[in-house]
Amino acid sequence: MTTTSAAARVPLVLGAEAPEASRALLAAVHGAFGATPHMFRAVANSPAALQAMWGFFGALGGGRIPARLGEQIAVAVADRNRCDYCLAAHTALGRKAGATAEAMSAAQAGQSADPATAAALRFALQLVEQRGQVGADDVAALRAAGFDDGQVVEIVAHVALNLFTNYVNVALDVPVDFPGVKLRPR
């Protein structure tokens, strides 16, 4: 089934309408979520992009950064990039990972009562705002908060994945299919 909402800039493909090479991955996405979120249906127009995205999610899901922190990073990056889709999706996923509504709202603003989480969010937003041009002191601050080198690299990877998903959803105007969350005023 292909769906194109008034807002979507590419078809939201599913089933036989999806390229053959995307179908097995879409089935895996459906199995993981119990549905096939619109973002994956938009990305499925390119089997290579879908494989990259799904593989990236899977790899980081098996990493050392806990799911809750990964979702907090995602909402901070989504808010900064004005991505309604990712803000809604990752707020819901963060709640599922055990974060309170208050913790997710604070993360959206790049804040946390937990010093290590606050340091990770600060670093993630520095990466976004400075387009990766952070300094040795920025990495040292993350280490001082308790993150080892592997975790530092994973935080960078989480930011990179979220930039990818933010850009897909914003550029292609993918309709939000998670409970809406308001972006912070600018």
mmCIF file with all atom_site columns, C-alpha atoms in Angstrom:
data_model
loop_
_atom_site.group_PDB
_atom_site.id
_atom_site.type_symbol
_atom_site.label_atom_id
_atom_site.label_alt_id
_atom_site.label_comp_id
_atom_site.label_asym_id
_atom_site.label_entity_id
_atom_site.label_seq_id
_atom_site.pdbx_PDB_ins_code
_atom_site.Cartn_x
_atom_site.Cartn_y
_atom_site.Cartn_z
_atom_site.occupancy
_atom_site.B_iso_or_equiv
_atom_site.pdbx_formal_charge
_atom_site.auth_seq_id
_atom_site.auth_comp_id
_atom_site.auth_asym_id
_atom_site.auth_atom_id
_atom_site.pdbx_PDB_model_num
ATOM 1   C CA . MET A 1 1   ? 0.000  0.000  0.000  1.00 0.00 ? 1   MET A CA 1
ATOM 2   C CA . THR A 1 2   ? 1.344  3.457  -0.902 1.00 0.00 ? 2   THR A CA 1
ATOM 3   C CA . THR A 1 3   ? 0.251  6.490  1.051  1.00 0.00 ? 3   THR A CA 1
ATOM 4   C CA . THR A 1 4   ? 1.059  10.065 0.199  1.00 0.00 ? 4   THR A CA 1
ATOM 5   C CA . SER A 1 5   ? -0.365 12.552 2.663  1.00 0.00 ? 5   SER A CA 1
ATOM 6   C CA . ALA A 1 6   ? -0.834 16.159 1.691  1.00 0.00 ? 6   ALA A CA 1
ATOM 7   C CA . ALA A 1 7   ? 2.437  16.895 3.475  1.00 0.00 ? 7   ALA A CA 1
ATOM 8   C CA . ALA A 1 8   ? 4.669  13.956 2.472  1.00 0.00 ? 8   ALA A CA 1
ATOM 9   C CA . ARG A 1 9   ? 7.097  14.731 -0.326 1.00 0.00 ? 9   ARG A CA 1
ATOM 10  C CA . VAL A 1 10  ? 7.704  11.071 -1.201 1.00 0.00 ? 10  VAL A CA 1
ATOM 11  C CA . PRO A 1 11  ? 5.336  8.107  -1.126 1.00 0.00 ? 11  PRO A CA 1
ATOM 12  C CA . LEU A 1 12  ? 5.044  6.233  2.152  1.00 0.00 ? 12  LEU A CA 1
ATOM 13  C CA . VAL A 1 13  ? 5.504  2.753  0.718  1.00 0.00 ? 13  VAL A CA 1
ATOM 14  C CA . LEU A 1 14  ? 4.527  -0.538 2.272  1.00 0.00 ? 14  LEU A CA 1
ATOM 15  C CA . GLY A 1 15  ? 4.019  -4.102 1.084  1.00 0.00 ? 15  GLY A CA 1
ATOM 16  C CA . ALA A 1 16  ? 4.081  -4.748 -2.660 1.00 0.00 ? 16  ALA A CA 1
ATOM 17  C CA . GLU A 1 17  ? 4.437  -1.015 -3.375 1.00 0.00 ? 17  GLU A CA 1
ATOM 18  C CA . ALA A 1 18  ? 7.825  -0.941 -1.638 1.00 0.00 ? 18  ALA A CA 1
ATOM 19  C CA . PRO A 1 19  ? 10.932 -1.812 -3.625 1.00 0.00 ? 19  PRO A CA 1
ATOM 20  C CA . GLU A 1 20  ? 11.528 -5.540 -3.300 1.00 0.00 ? 20  GLU A CA 1
ATOM 21  C CA . ALA A 1 21  ? 14.846 -5.003 -1.505 1.00 0.00 ? 21  ALA A CA 1
ATOM 22  C CA . SER A 1 22  ? 13.061 -2.939 1.201  1.00 0.00 ? 22  SER A CA 1
ATOM 23  C CA . ARG A 1 23  ? 10.309 -5.437 2.001  1.00 0.00 ? 23  ARG A CA 1
ATOM 24  C CA . ALA A 1 24  ? 12.189 -7.709 4.429  1.00 0.00 ? 24  ALA A CA 1
ATOM 25  C CA . LEU A 1 25  ? 13.521 -4.695 6.341  1.00 0.00 ? 25  LEU A CA 1
ATOM 26  C CA . LEU A 1 26  ? 10.045 -3.176 6.527  1.00 0.00 ? 26  LEU A CA 1
ATOM 27  C CA . ALA A 1 27  ? 8.816  -6.480 7.963  1.00 0.00 ? 27  ALA A CA 1
ATOM 28  C CA . ALA A 1 28  ? 11.572 -6.315 10.595 1.00 0.00 ? 28  ALA A CA 1
ATOM 29  C CA . VAL A 1 29  ? 10.600 -2.723 11.445 1.00 0.00 ? 29  VAL A CA 1
ATOM 30  C CA . HIS A 1 30  ? 6.959  -3.782 11.748 1.00 0.00 ? 30  HIS A CA 1
ATOM 31  C CA . GLY A 1 31  ? 7.961  -6.631 14.032 1.00 0.00 ? 31  GLY A CA 1
ATOM 32  C CA . ALA A 1 32  ? 9.973  -4.323 16.268 1.00 0.00 ? 32  ALA A CA 1
ATOM 33  C CA . PHE A 1 33  ? 7.305  -1.605 16.551 1.00 0.00 ? 33  PHE A CA 1
ATOM 34  C CA . GLY A 1 34  ? 4.089  -3.564 16.005 1.00 0.00 ? 34  GLY A CA 1
ATOM 35  C CA . ALA A 1 35  ? 3.424  -1.116 13.145 1.00 0.00 ? 35  ALA A CA 1
ATOM 36  C CA . THR A 1 36  ? 5.478  0.477  10.392 1.00 0.00 ? 36  THR A CA 1
ATOM 37  C CA . PRO A 1 37  ? 6.191  4.106  11.300 1.00 0.00 ? 37  PRO A CA 1
ATOM 38  C CA . HIS A 1 38  ? 5.878  6.606  8.470  1.00 0.00 ? 38  HIS A CA 1
ATOM 39  C CA . MET A 1 39  ? 9.568  7.531  8.630  1.00 0.00 ? 39  MET A CA 1
ATOM 40  C CA . PHE A 1 40  ? 10.598 3.998  7.660  1.00 0.00 ? 40  PHE A CA 1
ATOM 41  C CA . ARG A 1 41  ? 7.950  3.900  4.939  1.00 0.00 ? 41  ARG A CA 1
ATOM 42  C CA . ALA A 1 42  ? 9.398  7.103  3.453  1.00 0.00 ? 42  ALA A CA 1
ATOM 43  C CA . VAL A 1 43  ? 12.990 5.857  3.665  1.00 0.00 ? 43  VAL A CA 1
ATOM 44  C CA . ALA A 1 44  ? 11.974 2.492  2.135  1.00 0.00 ? 44  ALA A CA 1
ATOM 45  C CA . ASN A 1 45  ? 11.858 4.231  -1.256 1.00 0.00 ? 45  ASN A CA 1
ATOM 46  C CA . SER A 1 46  ? 15.633 3.638  -1.153 1.00 0.00 ? 46  SER A CA 1
ATOM 47  C CA . PRO A 1 47  ? 16.579 0.126  -0.022 1.00 0.00 ? 47  PRO A CA 1
ATOM 48  C CA . ALA A 1 48  ? 20.153 1.315  0.613  1.00 0.00 ? 48  ALA A CA 1
ATOM 49  C CA . ALA A 1 49  ? 19.009 4.172  2.851  1.00 0.00 ? 49  ALA A CA 1
ATOM 50  C CA . LEU A 1 50  ? 16.593 1.897  4.710  1.00 0.00 ? 50  LEU A CA 1
ATOM 51  C CA . GLN A 1 51  ? 19.320 -0.693 5.260  1.00 0.00 ? 51  GLN A CA 1
ATOM 52  C CA . ALA A 1 52  ? 21.685 2.004  6.527  1.00 0.00 ? 52  ALA A CA 1
ATOM 53  C CA . MET A 1 53  ? 19.102 3.492  8.899  1.00 0.00 ? 53  MET A CA 1
ATOM 54  C CA . TRP A 1 54  ? 17.836 0.196  10.294 1.00 0.00 ? 54  TRP A CA 1
ATOM 55  C CA . GLY A 1 55  ? 21.373 -1.119 10.681 1.00 0.00 ? 55  GLY A CA 1
ATOM 56  C CA . PHE A 1 56  ? 22.417 2.078  12.479 1.00 0.00 ? 56  PHE A CA 1
ATOM 57  C CA . PHE A 1 57  ? 19.494 1.755  14.917 1.00 0.00 ? 57  PHE A CA 1
ATOM 58  C CA . GLY A 1 58  ? 20.301 -1.913 15.517 1.00 0.00 ? 58  GLY A CA 1
ATOM 59  C CA . ALA A 1 59  ? 24.009 -1.329 16.073 1.00 0.00 ? 59  ALA A CA 1
ATOM 60  C CA . LEU A 1 60  ? 23.465 1.490  18.556 1.00 0.00 ? 60  LEU A CA 1
ATOM 61  C CA . GLY A 1 61  ? 20.711 -0.482 20.277 1.00 0.00 ? 61  GLY A CA 1
ATOM 62  C CA . GLY A 1 62  ? 23.398 -3.052 21.089 1.00 0.00 ? 62  GLY A CA 1
ATOM 63  C CA . GLY A 1 63  ? 25.878 -0.406 22.239 1.00 0.00 ? 63  GLY A CA 1
ATOM 64  C CA . ARG A 1 64  ? 26.868 0.710  25.709 1.00 0.00 ? 64  ARG A CA 1
ATOM 65  C CA . ILE A 1 65  ? 24.884 3.946  25.829 1.00 0.00 ? 65  ILE A CA 1
ATOM 66  C CA . PRO A 1 66  ? 21.624 3.025  27.612 1.00 0.00 ? 66  PRO A CA 1
ATOM 67  C CA . ALA A 1 67  ? 18.396 3.325  25.634 1.00 0.00 ? 67  ALA A CA 1
ATOM 68  C CA . ARG A 1 68  ? 17.085 6.056  27.934 1.00 0.00 ? 68  ARG A CA 1
ATOM 69  C CA . LEU A 1 69  ? 20.148 8.265  27.333 1.00 0.00 ? 69  LEU A CA 1
ATOM 70  C CA . GLY A 1 70  ? 19.994 7.554  23.600 1.00 0.00 ? 70  GLY A CA 1
ATOM 71  C CA . GLU A 1 71  ? 16.379 8.765  23.556 1.00 0.00 ? 71  GLU A CA 1
ATOM 72  C CA . GLN A 1 72  ? 17.261 11.840 25.610 1.00 0.00 ? 72  GLN A CA 1
ATOM 73  C CA . ILE A 1 73  ? 19.986 12.700 23.110 1.00 0.00 ? 73  ILE A CA 1
ATOM 74  C CA . ALA A 1 74  ? 17.468 12.153 20.302 1.00 0.00 ? 74  ALA A CA 1
ATOM 75  C CA . VAL A 1 75  ? 14.909 14.606 21.717 1.00 0.00 ? 75  VAL A CA 1
ATOM 76  C CA . ALA A 1 76  ? 17.573 17.262 22.344 1.00 0.00 ? 76  ALA A CA 1
ATOM 77  C CA . VAL A 1 77  ? 18.809 16.958 18.752 1.00 0.00 ? 77  VAL A CA 1
ATOM 78  C CA . ALA A 1 78  ? 15.253 16.836 17.371 1.00 0.00 ? 78  ALA A CA 1
ATOM 79  C CA . ASP A 1 79  ? 14.237 19.986 19.187 1.00 0.00 ? 79  ASP A CA 1
ATOM 80  C CA . ARG A 1 80  ? 17.370 21.809 18.044 1.00 0.00 ? 80  ARG A CA 1
ATOM 81  C CA . ASN A 1 81  ? 16.697 20.757 14.435 1.00 0.00 ? 81  ASN A CA 1
ATOM 82  C CA . ARG A 1 82  ? 12.957 21.532 14.705 1.00 0.00 ? 82  ARG A CA 1
ATOM 83  C CA . CYS A 1 83  ? 12.010 17.953 13.814 1.00 0.00 ? 83  CYS A CA 1
ATOM 84  C CA . ASP A 1 84  ? 8.450  17.347 15.032 1.00 0.00 ? 84  ASP A CA 1
ATOM 85  C CA . TYR A 1 85  ? 8.550  13.713 13.915 1.00 0.00 ? 85  TYR A CA 1
ATOM 86  C CA . CYS A 1 86  ? 11.663 12.706 15.837 1.00 0.00 ? 86  CYS A CA 1
ATOM 87  C CA . LEU A 1 87  ? 10.653 14.718 18.887 1.00 0.00 ? 87  LEU A CA 1
ATOM 88  C CA . ALA A 1 88  ? 7.348  12.840 19.060 1.00 0.00 ? 88  ALA A CA 1
ATOM 89  C CA . ALA A 1 89  ? 8.832  9.413  18.303 1.00 0.00 ? 89  ALA A CA 1
ATOM 90  C CA . HIS A 1 90  ? 11.772 9.646  20.686 1.00 0.00 ? 90  HIS A CA 1
ATOM 91  C CA . THR A 1 91  ? 9.697  11.142 23.493 1.00 0.00 ? 91  THR A CA 1
ATOM 92  C CA . ALA A 1 92  ? 7.455  8.072  23.275 1.00 0.00 ? 92  ALA A CA 1
ATOM 93  C CA . LEU A 1 93  ? 10.464 5.738  23.046 1.00 0.00 ? 93  LEU A CA 1
ATOM 94  C CA . GLY A 1 94  ? 12.151 7.504  25.967 1.00 0.00 ? 94  GLY A CA 1
ATOM 95  C CA . ARG A 1 95  ? 9.069  6.975  28.109 1.00 0.00 ? 95  ARG A CA 1
ATOM 96  C CA . LYS A 1 96  ? 9.101  3.317  27.071 1.00 0.00 ? 96  LYS A CA 1
ATOM 97  C CA . ALA A 1 97  ? 12.779 3.179  28.132 1.00 0.00 ? 97  ALA A CA 1
ATOM 98  C CA . GLY A 1 98  ? 11.826 4.375  31.625 1.00 0.00 ? 98  GLY A CA 1
ATOM 99  C CA . ALA A 1 99  ? 12.274 8.142  31.462 1.00 0.00 ? 99  ALA A CA 1
ATOM 100 C CA . THR A 1 100 ? 9.657  10.332 33.089 1.00 0.00 ? 100 THR A CA 1
ATOM 101 C CA . ALA A 1 101 ? 7.777  12.964 31.121 1.00 0.00 ? 101 ALA A CA 1
ATOM 102 C CA . GLU A 1 102 ? 9.728  15.571 33.090 1.00 0.00 ? 102 GLU A CA 1
ATOM 103 C CA . ALA A 1 103 ? 13.082 13.988 32.202 1.00 0.00 ? 103 ALA A CA 1
ATOM 104 C CA . MET A 1 104 ? 12.169 13.912 28.509 1.00 0.00 ? 104 MET A CA 1
ATOM 105 C CA . SER A 1 105 ? 11.003 17.524 28.605 1.00 0.00 ? 105 SER A CA 1
ATOM 106 C CA . ALA A 1 106 ? 14.255 18.570 30.296 1.00 0.00 ? 106 ALA A CA 1
ATOM 107 C CA . ALA A 1 107 ? 16.256 16.588 27.719 1.00 0.00 ? 107 ALA A CA 1
ATOM 108 C CA . GLN A 1 108 ? 14.393 18.377 24.952 1.00 0.00 ? 108 GLN A CA 1
ATOM 109 C CA . ALA A 1 109 ? 15.927 21.575 26.372 1.00 0.00 ? 109 ALA A CA 1
ATOM 110 C CA . GLY A 1 110 ? 19.333 19.870 26.672 1.00 0.00 ? 110 GLY A CA 1
ATOM 111 C CA . GLN A 1 111 ? 19.096 19.551 30.438 1.00 0.00 ? 111 GLN A CA 1
ATOM 112 C CA . SER A 1 112 ? 19.046 16.821 33.069 1.00 0.00 ? 112 SER A CA 1
ATOM 113 C CA . ALA A 1 113 ? 19.221 16.611 36.868 1.00 0.00 ? 113 ALA A CA 1
ATOM 114 C CA . ASP A 1 114 ? 21.726 13.766 36.404 1.00 0.00 ? 114 ASP A CA 1
ATOM 115 C CA . PRO A 1 115 ? 25.222 15.258 35.885 1.00 0.00 ? 115 PRO A CA 1
ATOM 116 C CA . ALA A 1 116 ? 26.391 12.559 33.442 1.00 0.00 ? 116 ALA A CA 1
ATOM 117 C CA . THR A 1 117 ? 23.235 12.852 31.333 1.00 0.00 ? 117 THR A CA 1
ATOM 118 C CA . ALA A 1 118 ? 23.537 16.646 31.398 1.00 0.00 ? 118 ALA A CA 1
ATOM 119 C CA . ALA A 1 119 ? 27.134 16.381 30.163 1.00 0.00 ? 119 ALA A CA 1
ATOM 120 C CA . ALA A 1 120 ? 26.121 14.020 27.338 1.00 0.00 ? 120 ALA A CA 1
ATOM 121 C CA . LEU A 1 121 ? 23.288 16.316 26.263 1.00 0.00 ? 121 LEU A CA 1
ATOM 122 C CA . ARG A 1 122 ? 25.554 19.374 26.377 1.00 0.00 ? 122 ARG A CA 1
ATOM 123 C CA . PHE A 1 123 ? 28.110 17.579 24.203 1.00 0.00 ? 123 PHE A CA 1
ATOM 124 C CA . ALA A 1 124 ? 25.447 16.328 21.770 1.00 0.00 ? 124 ALA A CA 1
ATOM 125 C CA . LEU A 1 125 ? 24.102 19.835 21.293 1.00 0.00 ? 125 LEU A CA 1
ATOM 126 C CA . GLN A 1 126 ? 27.615 21.215 20.868 1.00 0.00 ? 126 GLN A CA 1
ATOM 127 C CA . LEU A 1 127 ? 28.113 18.698 18.062 1.00 0.00 ? 127 LEU A CA 1
ATOM 128 C CA . VAL A 1 128 ? 24.916 19.847 16.362 1.00 0.00 ? 128 VAL A CA 1
ATOM 129 C CA . GLU A 1 129 ? 25.430 23.572 16.849 1.00 0.00 ? 129 GLU A CA 1
ATOM 130 C CA . GLN A 1 130 ? 29.121 23.528 15.944 1.00 0.00 ? 130 GLN A CA 1
ATOM 131 C CA . ARG A 1 131 ? 28.725 20.977 13.129 1.00 0.00 ? 131 ARG A CA 1
ATOM 132 C CA . GLY A 1 132 ? 31.131 18.588 14.795 1.00 0.00 ? 132 GLY A CA 1
ATOM 133 C CA . GLN A 1 133 ? 33.766 21.255 15.433 1.00 0.00 ? 133 GLN A CA 1
ATOM 134 C CA . VAL A 1 134 ? 34.214 20.532 19.136 1.00 0.00 ? 134 VAL A CA 1
ATOM 135 C CA . GLY A 1 135 ? 37.514 20.769 20.950 1.00 0.00 ? 135 GLY A CA 1
ATOM 136 C CA . ALA A 1 136 ? 39.634 18.576 23.181 1.00 0.00 ? 136 ALA A CA 1
ATOM 137 C CA . ASP A 1 137 ? 38.189 20.318 26.244 1.00 0.00 ? 137 ASP A CA 1
ATOM 138 C CA . ASP A 1 138 ? 34.669 19.339 25.175 1.00 0.00 ? 138 ASP A CA 1
ATOM 139 C CA . VAL A 1 139 ? 35.653 15.675 24.913 1.00 0.00 ? 139 VAL A CA 1
ATOM 140 C CA . ALA A 1 140 ? 37.570 15.921 28.210 1.00 0.00 ? 140 ALA A CA 1
ATOM 141 C CA . ALA A 1 141 ? 34.426 17.268 29.922 1.00 0.00 ? 141 ALA A CA 1
ATOM 142 C CA . LEU A 1 142 ? 32.514 14.229 28.720 1.00 0.00 ? 142 LEU A CA 1
ATOM 143 C CA . ARG A 1 143 ? 35.242 11.926 30.064 1.00 0.00 ? 143 ARG A CA 1
ATOM 144 C CA . ALA A 1 144 ? 35.201 13.831 33.385 1.00 0.00 ? 144 ALA A CA 1
ATOM 145 C CA . ALA A 1 145 ? 31.469 13.068 33.596 1.00 0.00 ? 145 ALA A CA 1
ATOM 146 C CA . GLY A 1 146 ? 32.293 9.350  33.503 1.00 0.00 ? 146 GLY A CA 1
ATOM 147 C CA . PHE A 1 147 ? 32.152 8.418  29.837 1.00 0.00 ? 147 PHE A CA 1
ATOM 148 C CA . ASP A 1 148 ? 34.957 6.304  28.397 1.00 0.00 ? 148 ASP A CA 1
ATOM 149 C CA . ASP A 1 149 ? 36.311 6.596  24.865 1.00 0.00 ? 149 ASP A CA 1
ATOM 150 C CA . GLY A 1 150 ? 33.903 4.020  23.441 1.00 0.00 ? 150 GLY A CA 1
ATOM 151 C CA . GLN A 1 151 ? 30.938 5.817  24.959 1.00 0.00 ? 151 GLN A CA 1
ATOM 152 C CA . VAL A 1 152 ? 32.183 9.154  23.629 1.00 0.00 ? 152 VAL A CA 1
ATOM 153 C CA . VAL A 1 153 ? 32.230 7.660  20.142 1.00 0.00 ? 153 VAL A CA 1
ATOM 154 C CA . GLU A 1 154 ? 28.736 6.203  20.652 1.00 0.00 ? 154 GLU A CA 1
ATOM 155 C CA . ILE A 1 155 ? 27.383 9.597  21.679 1.00 0.00 ? 155 ILE A CA 1
ATOM 156 C CA . VAL A 1 156 ? 28.771 11.029 18.434 1.00 0.00 ? 156 VAL A CA 1
ATOM 157 C CA . ALA A 1 157 ? 27.117 8.131  16.585 1.00 0.00 ? 157 ALA A CA 1
ATOM 158 C CA . HIS A 1 158 ? 23.762 8.803  18.278 1.00 0.00 ? 158 HIS A CA 1
ATOM 159 C CA . VAL A 1 159 ? 23.964 12.428 17.179 1.00 0.00 ? 159 VAL A CA 1
ATOM 160 C CA . ALA A 1 160 ? 24.852 11.394 13.615 1.00 0.00 ? 160 ALA A CA 1
ATOM 161 C CA . LEU A 1 161 ? 21.931 8.952  13.420 1.00 0.00 ? 161 LEU A CA 1
ATOM 162 C CA . ASN A 1 162 ? 19.555 11.588 14.711 1.00 0.00 ? 162 ASN A CA 1
ATOM 163 C CA . LEU A 1 163 ? 20.817 14.138 12.201 1.00 0.00 ? 163 LEU A CA 1
ATOM 164 C CA . PHE A 1 164 ? 20.049 11.578 9.483  1.00 0.00 ? 164 PHE A CA 1
ATOM 165 C CA . THR A 1 165 ? 16.523 10.918 10.761 1.00 0.00 ? 165 THR A CA 1
ATOM 166 C CA . ASN A 1 166 ? 15.831 14.610 11.440 1.00 0.00 ? 166 ASN A CA 1
ATOM 167 C CA . TYR A 1 167 ? 16.879 15.543 7.917  1.00 0.00 ? 167 TYR A CA 1
ATOM 168 C CA . VAL A 1 168 ? 14.762 12.773 6.386  1.00 0.00 ? 168 VAL A CA 1
ATOM 169 C CA . ASN A 1 169 ? 11.666 13.817 8.308  1.00 0.00 ? 169 ASN A CA 1
ATOM 170 C CA . VAL A 1 170 ? 12.074 17.562 7.880  1.00 0.00 ? 170 VAL A CA 1
ATOM 171 C CA . ALA A 1 171 ? 13.178 17.522 4.231  1.00 0.00 ? 171 ALA A CA 1
ATOM 172 C CA . LEU A 1 172 ? 10.518 15.007 3.174  1.00 0.00 ? 172 LEU A CA 1
ATOM 173 C CA . ASP A 1 173 ? 7.830  16.421 5.492  1.00 0.00 ? 173 ASP A CA 1
ATOM 174 C CA . VAL A 1 174 ? 6.987  12.979 6.851  1.00 0.00 ? 174 VAL A CA 1
ATOM 175 C CA . PRO A 1 175 ? 3.657  13.069 8.732  1.00 0.00 ? 175 PRO A CA 1
ATOM 176 C CA . VAL A 1 176 ? 3.967  12.382 12.451 1.00 0.00 ? 176 VAL A CA 1
ATOM 177 C CA . ASP A 1 177 ? 2.375  9.118  13.525 1.00 0.00 ? 177 ASP A CA 1
ATOM 178 C CA . PHE A 1 178 ? 3.317  9.253  17.227 1.00 0.00 ? 178 PHE A CA 1
ATOM 179 C CA . PRO A 1 179 ? 1.609  11.350 19.917 1.00 0.00 ? 179 PRO A CA 1
ATOM 180 C CA . GLY A 1 180 ? 2.608  14.947 19.226 1.00 0.00 ? 180 GLY A CA 1
ATOM 181 C CA . VAL A 1 181 ? 5.066  16.886 21.388 1.00 0.00 ? 181 VAL A CA 1
ATOM 182 C CA . LYS A 1 182 ? 5.487  20.633 21.074 1.00 0.00 ? 182 LYS A CA 1
ATOM 183 C CA . LEU A 1 183 ? 8.835  22.028 20.037 1.00 0.00 ? 183 LEU A CA 1
ATOM 184 C CA . ARG A 1 184 ? 10.252 24.565 22.459 1.00 0.00 ? 184 ARG A CA 1
ATOM 185 C CA . PRO A 1 185 ? 9.678  28.191 21.430 1.00 0.00 ? 185 PRO A CA 1
ATOM 186 C CA . ARG A 1 186 ? 12.626 29.926 19.786 1.00 0.00 ? 186 ARG A CA 1
#
